[in-house]
Tab-separated table of C-alpha atoms in Angstrom:
chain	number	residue	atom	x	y	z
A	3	UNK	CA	0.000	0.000	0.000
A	4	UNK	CA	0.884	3.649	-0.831
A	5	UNK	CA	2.563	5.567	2.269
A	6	UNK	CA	-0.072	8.411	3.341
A	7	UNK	CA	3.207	10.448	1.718
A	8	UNK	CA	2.987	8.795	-1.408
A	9	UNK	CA	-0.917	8.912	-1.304
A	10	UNK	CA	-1.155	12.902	-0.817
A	11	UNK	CA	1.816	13.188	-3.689
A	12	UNK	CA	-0.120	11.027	-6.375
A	13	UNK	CA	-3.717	13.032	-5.607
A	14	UNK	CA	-2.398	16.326	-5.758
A	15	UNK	CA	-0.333	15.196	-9.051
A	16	UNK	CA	-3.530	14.154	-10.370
A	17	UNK	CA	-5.681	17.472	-9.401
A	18	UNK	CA	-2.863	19.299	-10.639
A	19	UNK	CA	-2.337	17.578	-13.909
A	20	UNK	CA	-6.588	18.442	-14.421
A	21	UNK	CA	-5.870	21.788	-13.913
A	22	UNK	CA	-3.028	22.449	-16.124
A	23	UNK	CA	-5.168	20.580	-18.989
A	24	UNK	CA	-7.968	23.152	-18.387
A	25	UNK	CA	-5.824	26.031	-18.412
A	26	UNK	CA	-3.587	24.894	-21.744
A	27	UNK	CA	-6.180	22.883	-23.491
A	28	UNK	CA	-3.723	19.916	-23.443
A	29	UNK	CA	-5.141	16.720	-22.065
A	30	UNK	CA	-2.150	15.302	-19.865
A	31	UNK	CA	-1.550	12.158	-18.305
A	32	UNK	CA	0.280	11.197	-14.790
A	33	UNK	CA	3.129	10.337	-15.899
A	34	UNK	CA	3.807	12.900	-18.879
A	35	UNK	CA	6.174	10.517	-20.267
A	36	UNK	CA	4.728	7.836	-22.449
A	37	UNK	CA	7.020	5.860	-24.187
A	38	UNK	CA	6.005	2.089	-25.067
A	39	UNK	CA	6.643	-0.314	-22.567
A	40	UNK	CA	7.865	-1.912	-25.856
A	41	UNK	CA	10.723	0.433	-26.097
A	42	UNK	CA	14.447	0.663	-24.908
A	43	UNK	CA	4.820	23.738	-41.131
A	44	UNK	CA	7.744	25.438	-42.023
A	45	UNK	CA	10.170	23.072	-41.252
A	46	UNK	CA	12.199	24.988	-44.061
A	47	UNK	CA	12.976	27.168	-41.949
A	48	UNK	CA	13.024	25.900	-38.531
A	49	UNK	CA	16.360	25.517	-36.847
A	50	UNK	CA	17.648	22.154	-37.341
A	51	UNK	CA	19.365	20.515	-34.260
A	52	UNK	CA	20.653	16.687	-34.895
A	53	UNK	CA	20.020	14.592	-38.109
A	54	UNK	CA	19.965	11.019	-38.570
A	55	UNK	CA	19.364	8.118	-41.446
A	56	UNK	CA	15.784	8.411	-40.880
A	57	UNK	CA	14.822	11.823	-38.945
A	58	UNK	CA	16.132	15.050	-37.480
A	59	UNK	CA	15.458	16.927	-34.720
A	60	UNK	CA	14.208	20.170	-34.721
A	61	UNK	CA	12.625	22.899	-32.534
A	62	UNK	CA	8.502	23.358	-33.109
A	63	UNK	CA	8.757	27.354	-34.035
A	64	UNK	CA	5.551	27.904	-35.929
A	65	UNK	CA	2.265	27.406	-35.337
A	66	UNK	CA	1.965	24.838	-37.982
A	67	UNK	CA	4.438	22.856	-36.410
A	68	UNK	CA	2.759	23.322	-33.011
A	69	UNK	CA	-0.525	21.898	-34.947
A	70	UNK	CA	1.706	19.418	-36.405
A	71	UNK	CA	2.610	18.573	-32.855
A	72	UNK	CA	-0.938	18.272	-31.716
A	73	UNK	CA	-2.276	15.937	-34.662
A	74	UNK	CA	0.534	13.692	-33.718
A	75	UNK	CA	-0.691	13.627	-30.798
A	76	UNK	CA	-3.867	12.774	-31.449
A	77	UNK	CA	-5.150	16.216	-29.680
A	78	UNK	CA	-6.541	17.606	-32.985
A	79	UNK	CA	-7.487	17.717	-36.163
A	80	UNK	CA	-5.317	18.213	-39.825
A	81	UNK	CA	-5.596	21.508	-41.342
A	82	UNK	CA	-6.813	19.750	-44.087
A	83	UNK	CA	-8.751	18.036	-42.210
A	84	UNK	CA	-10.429	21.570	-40.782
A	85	UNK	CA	-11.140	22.534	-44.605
A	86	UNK	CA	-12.973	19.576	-45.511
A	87	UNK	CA	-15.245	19.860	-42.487
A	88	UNK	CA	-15.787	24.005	-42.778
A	89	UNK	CA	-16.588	23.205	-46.901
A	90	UNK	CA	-19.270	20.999	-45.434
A	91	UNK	CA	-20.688	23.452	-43.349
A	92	UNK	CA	-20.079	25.997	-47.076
A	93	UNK	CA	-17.208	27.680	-45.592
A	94	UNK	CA	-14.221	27.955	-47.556
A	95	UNK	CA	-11.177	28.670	-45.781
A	96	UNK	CA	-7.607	28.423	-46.850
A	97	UNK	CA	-4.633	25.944	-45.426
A	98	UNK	CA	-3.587	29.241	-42.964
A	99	UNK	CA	-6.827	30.294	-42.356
A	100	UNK	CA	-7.475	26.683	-40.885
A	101	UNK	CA	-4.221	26.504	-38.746
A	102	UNK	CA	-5.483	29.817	-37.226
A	103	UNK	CA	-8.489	28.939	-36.106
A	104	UNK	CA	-7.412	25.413	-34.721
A	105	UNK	CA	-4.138	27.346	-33.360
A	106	UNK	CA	-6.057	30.788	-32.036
A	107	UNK	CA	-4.476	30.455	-28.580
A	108	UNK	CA	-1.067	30.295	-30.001
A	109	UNK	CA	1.241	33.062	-31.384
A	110	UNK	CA	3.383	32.700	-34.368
A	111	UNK	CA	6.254	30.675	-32.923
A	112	UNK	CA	3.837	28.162	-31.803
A	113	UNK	CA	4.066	28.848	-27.980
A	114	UNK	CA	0.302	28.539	-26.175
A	115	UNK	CA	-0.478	32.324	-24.855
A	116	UNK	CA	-3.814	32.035	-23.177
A	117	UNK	CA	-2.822	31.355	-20.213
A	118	UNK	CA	0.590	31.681	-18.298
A	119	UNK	CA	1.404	29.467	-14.677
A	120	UNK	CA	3.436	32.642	-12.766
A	121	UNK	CA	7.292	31.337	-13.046
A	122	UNK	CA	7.127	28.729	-15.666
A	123	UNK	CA	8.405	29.677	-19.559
A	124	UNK	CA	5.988	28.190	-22.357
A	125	UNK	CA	6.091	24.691	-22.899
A	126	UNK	CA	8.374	23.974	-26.122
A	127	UNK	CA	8.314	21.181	-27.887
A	128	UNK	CA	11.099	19.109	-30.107
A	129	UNK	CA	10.049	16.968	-32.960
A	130	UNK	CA	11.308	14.356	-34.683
A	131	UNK	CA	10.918	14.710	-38.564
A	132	UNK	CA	11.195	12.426	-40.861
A	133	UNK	CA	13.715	12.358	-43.719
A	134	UNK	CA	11.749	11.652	-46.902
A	135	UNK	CA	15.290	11.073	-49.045
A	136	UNK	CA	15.582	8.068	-47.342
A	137	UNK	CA	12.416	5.723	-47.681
A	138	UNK	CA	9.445	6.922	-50.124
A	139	UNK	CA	7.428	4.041	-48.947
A	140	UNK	CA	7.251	5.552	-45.716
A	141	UNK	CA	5.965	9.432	-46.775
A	142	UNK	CA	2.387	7.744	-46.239
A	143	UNK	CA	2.248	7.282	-42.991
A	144	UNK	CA	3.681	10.229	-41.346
A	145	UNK	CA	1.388	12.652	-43.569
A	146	UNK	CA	-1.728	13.933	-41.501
A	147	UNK	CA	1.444	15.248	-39.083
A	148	UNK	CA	3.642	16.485	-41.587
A	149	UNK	CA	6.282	14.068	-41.228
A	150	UNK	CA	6.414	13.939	-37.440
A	151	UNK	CA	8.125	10.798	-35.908
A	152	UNK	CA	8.209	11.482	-32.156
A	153	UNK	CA	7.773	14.585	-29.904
A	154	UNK	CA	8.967	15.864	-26.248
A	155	UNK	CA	8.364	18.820	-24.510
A	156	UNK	CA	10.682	21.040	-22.627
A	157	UNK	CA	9.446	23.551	-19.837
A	158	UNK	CA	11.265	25.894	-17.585
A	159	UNK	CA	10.370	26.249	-13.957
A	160	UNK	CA	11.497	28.371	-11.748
A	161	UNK	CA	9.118	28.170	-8.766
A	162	UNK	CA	9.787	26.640	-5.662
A	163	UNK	CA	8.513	24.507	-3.645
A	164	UNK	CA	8.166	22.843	-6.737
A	165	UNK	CA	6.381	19.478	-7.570
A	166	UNK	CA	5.903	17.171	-10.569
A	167	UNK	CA	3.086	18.507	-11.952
A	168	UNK	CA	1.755	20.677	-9.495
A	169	UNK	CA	1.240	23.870	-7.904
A	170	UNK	CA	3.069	24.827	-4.532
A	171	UNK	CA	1.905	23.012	-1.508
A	172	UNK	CA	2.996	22.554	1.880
A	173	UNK	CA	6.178	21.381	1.897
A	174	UNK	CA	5.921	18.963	4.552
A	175	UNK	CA	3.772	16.790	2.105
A	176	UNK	CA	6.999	16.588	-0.258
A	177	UNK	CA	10.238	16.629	1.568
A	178	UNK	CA	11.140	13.415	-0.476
A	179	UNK	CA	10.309	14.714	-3.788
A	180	UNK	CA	11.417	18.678	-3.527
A	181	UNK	CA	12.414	19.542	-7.187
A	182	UNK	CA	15.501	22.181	-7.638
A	183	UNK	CA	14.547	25.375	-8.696
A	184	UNK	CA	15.380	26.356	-11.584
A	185	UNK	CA	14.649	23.197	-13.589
A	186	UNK	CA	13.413	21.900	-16.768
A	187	UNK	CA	10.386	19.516	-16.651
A	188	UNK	CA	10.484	16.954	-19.451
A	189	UNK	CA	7.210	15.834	-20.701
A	190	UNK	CA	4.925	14.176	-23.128
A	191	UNK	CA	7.961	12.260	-24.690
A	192	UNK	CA	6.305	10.087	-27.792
A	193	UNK	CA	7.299	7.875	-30.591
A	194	UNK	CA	5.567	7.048	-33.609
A	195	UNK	CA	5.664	3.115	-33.981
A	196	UNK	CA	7.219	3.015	-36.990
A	197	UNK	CA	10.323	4.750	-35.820
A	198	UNK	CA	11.007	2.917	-32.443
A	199	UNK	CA	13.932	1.128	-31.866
A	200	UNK	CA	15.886	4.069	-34.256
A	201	UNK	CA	17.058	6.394	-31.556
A	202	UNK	CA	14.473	9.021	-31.852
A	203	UNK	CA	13.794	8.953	-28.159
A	204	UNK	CA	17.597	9.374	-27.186
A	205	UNK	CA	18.232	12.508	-29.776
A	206	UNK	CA	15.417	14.248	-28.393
A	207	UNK	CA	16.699	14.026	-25.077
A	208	UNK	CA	19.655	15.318	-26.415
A	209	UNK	CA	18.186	18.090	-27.799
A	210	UNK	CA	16.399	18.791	-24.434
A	211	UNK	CA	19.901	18.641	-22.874
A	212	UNK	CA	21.070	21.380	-24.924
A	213	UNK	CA	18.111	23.540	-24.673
A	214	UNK	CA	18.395	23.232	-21.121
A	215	UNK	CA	22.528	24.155	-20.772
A	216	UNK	CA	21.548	27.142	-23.138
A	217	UNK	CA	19.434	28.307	-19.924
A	218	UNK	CA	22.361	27.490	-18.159
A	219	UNK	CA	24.614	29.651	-19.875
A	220	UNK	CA	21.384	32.319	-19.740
A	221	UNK	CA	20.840	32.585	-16.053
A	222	UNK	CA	24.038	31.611	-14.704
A	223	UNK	CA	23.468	28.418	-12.814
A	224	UNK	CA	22.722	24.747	-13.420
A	225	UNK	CA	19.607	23.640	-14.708
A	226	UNK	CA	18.878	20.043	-14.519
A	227	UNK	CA	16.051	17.962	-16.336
A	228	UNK	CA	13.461	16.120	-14.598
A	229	UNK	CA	11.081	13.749	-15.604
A	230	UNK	CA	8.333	11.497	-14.197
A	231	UNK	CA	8.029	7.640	-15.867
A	232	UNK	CA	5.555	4.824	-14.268
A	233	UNK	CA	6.861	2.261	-12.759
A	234	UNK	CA	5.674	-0.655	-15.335
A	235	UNK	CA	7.426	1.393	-18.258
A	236	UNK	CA	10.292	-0.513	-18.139
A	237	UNK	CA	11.594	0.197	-21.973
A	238	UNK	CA	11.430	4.134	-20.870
A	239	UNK	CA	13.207	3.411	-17.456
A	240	UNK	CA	16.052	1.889	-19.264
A	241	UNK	CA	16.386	4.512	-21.577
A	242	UNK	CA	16.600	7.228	-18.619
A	243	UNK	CA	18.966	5.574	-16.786
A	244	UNK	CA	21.132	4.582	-19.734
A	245	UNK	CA	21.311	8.840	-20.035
A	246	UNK	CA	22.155	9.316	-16.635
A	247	UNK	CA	18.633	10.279	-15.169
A	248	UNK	CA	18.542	9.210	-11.182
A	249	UNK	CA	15.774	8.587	-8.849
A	250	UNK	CA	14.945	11.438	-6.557
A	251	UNK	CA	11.726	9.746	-5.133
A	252	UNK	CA	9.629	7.086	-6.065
A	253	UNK	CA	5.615	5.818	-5.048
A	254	UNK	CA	3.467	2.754	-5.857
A	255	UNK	CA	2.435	4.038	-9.039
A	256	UNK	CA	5.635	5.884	-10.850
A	257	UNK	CA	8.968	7.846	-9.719
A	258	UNK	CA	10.281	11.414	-10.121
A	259	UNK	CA	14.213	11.135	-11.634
A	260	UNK	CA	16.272	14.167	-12.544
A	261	UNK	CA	19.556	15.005	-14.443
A	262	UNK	CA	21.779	17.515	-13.361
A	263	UNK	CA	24.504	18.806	-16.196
């Protein structure tokens, strides 16, 4: 059985993780992190970070990449998708015209700016993309998300007491899971199917690493990554460990590990 610790941790993880859906219009999950247990658009002209046989990593910096993001996710609907249902309804909109209305609460760099948690930057997210030169037989599959292979998000956090995935609370409740502040909160990591087993999960961890030394170098002090996995998700366990993630607390249910630089 769950200590009364443990108990309070996971129920205020879970009304905390509601609340931060309703205010970003995500729909999270406790843990963010969902690899498979089975596992170990302008992107013209969005920085590219690491490249690979199959993929590359980039940064989402538009807002049809942040749709692209959320179709992968299955949070959403295609542009395309958006036109075909407004020309049923005898509305016809363009391509942009559809990624602004599904994207209205995001500006043009694809951060979300309806709503704000006081000391946290926007959530950013890395993508996987696929390399089309590679395999044509593949361009199929990865279409309704523009090529998107795997995603991860990155956020900022500079409040303290700080919590996975929740607001401040007393901090008697979590002496065994106080997070560092400043840190980056890793989240929502995801792999297409097709592409497991390829190293898509380790590059965009990576990639997080460097985004999170380049607030490093910003602020003048270590920021470490932290990340919380279930406990059954033994492929994604691996993976964290093999990186050099540790275990800074851990309940019946899943376990808060962190990185330092």
């Amino acid at each position: 059985m769950m200590t009364l610790l443990h108990a309070r941790a996971h129920v205020w993880t879970m009304v905390a993780t509601m609340m931060l859906s309703l205010a970003t219009g995500f729909t999270a999950t406790t843990p963010f992190n969902v690899l498979s247990r089975n596992d170990a658009s302008d992107s013209a002209t969005a920085p590219r970070l690491r490249a690979a046989a199959d993929y590359y990593i980039e940064e989402s910096a538009t807002k049809q990449s942040a749709l692209d993001v959320q179709v992968f996710r299955g949070l959403s609907s295609s542009a395309g998708e958006h036109r075909s249902e407004q020309r049923q309804l005898g509305n016809d909109i363009s391509e942009q015209e559809a990624v602004d209305l599904l994207m209205e609460k995001y500006d043009e760099s694809g951060r979300y700016v309806a709503y704000r948690v006081p000391g946290h930057e926007p959530q950013t997210y890395f993508v996987a993309l696929y390399n089309y030169n590679t395999e044509i037989s593949r361009e199929d599959a990865f279409f309704r998300q523009n090529g998107i292979v795997g995603v991860v998000s990155a956020q900022l956090r500079r409040r303290l007491p700080l919590i996975v995935g929740t607001e401040p609370a007393p901090t008697a409740m979590w002496d065994s899971v106080m997070l560092p502040s400043p840190h980056v909160y890793v989240a929502n990591m995801s792999v297409d199917t097709i592409m497991r087993r390829n190293g898509v999960a380790s590059e965009l961890l990576d990639a997080i690493g460097k985004y999170a030394t380049d607030w490093s170098d910003h602020i003048g002090e270590k920021v470490p990554l932290v990340l919380t996995v279930d406990n059954d998700n033994g492929g994604a366990i691996r993976l964290y460990e093999k990186v050099g993630f540790q275990y800074m607390g851990k309940n019946d249910d899943s376990g808060t590990m962190i990185l330092w630089p």
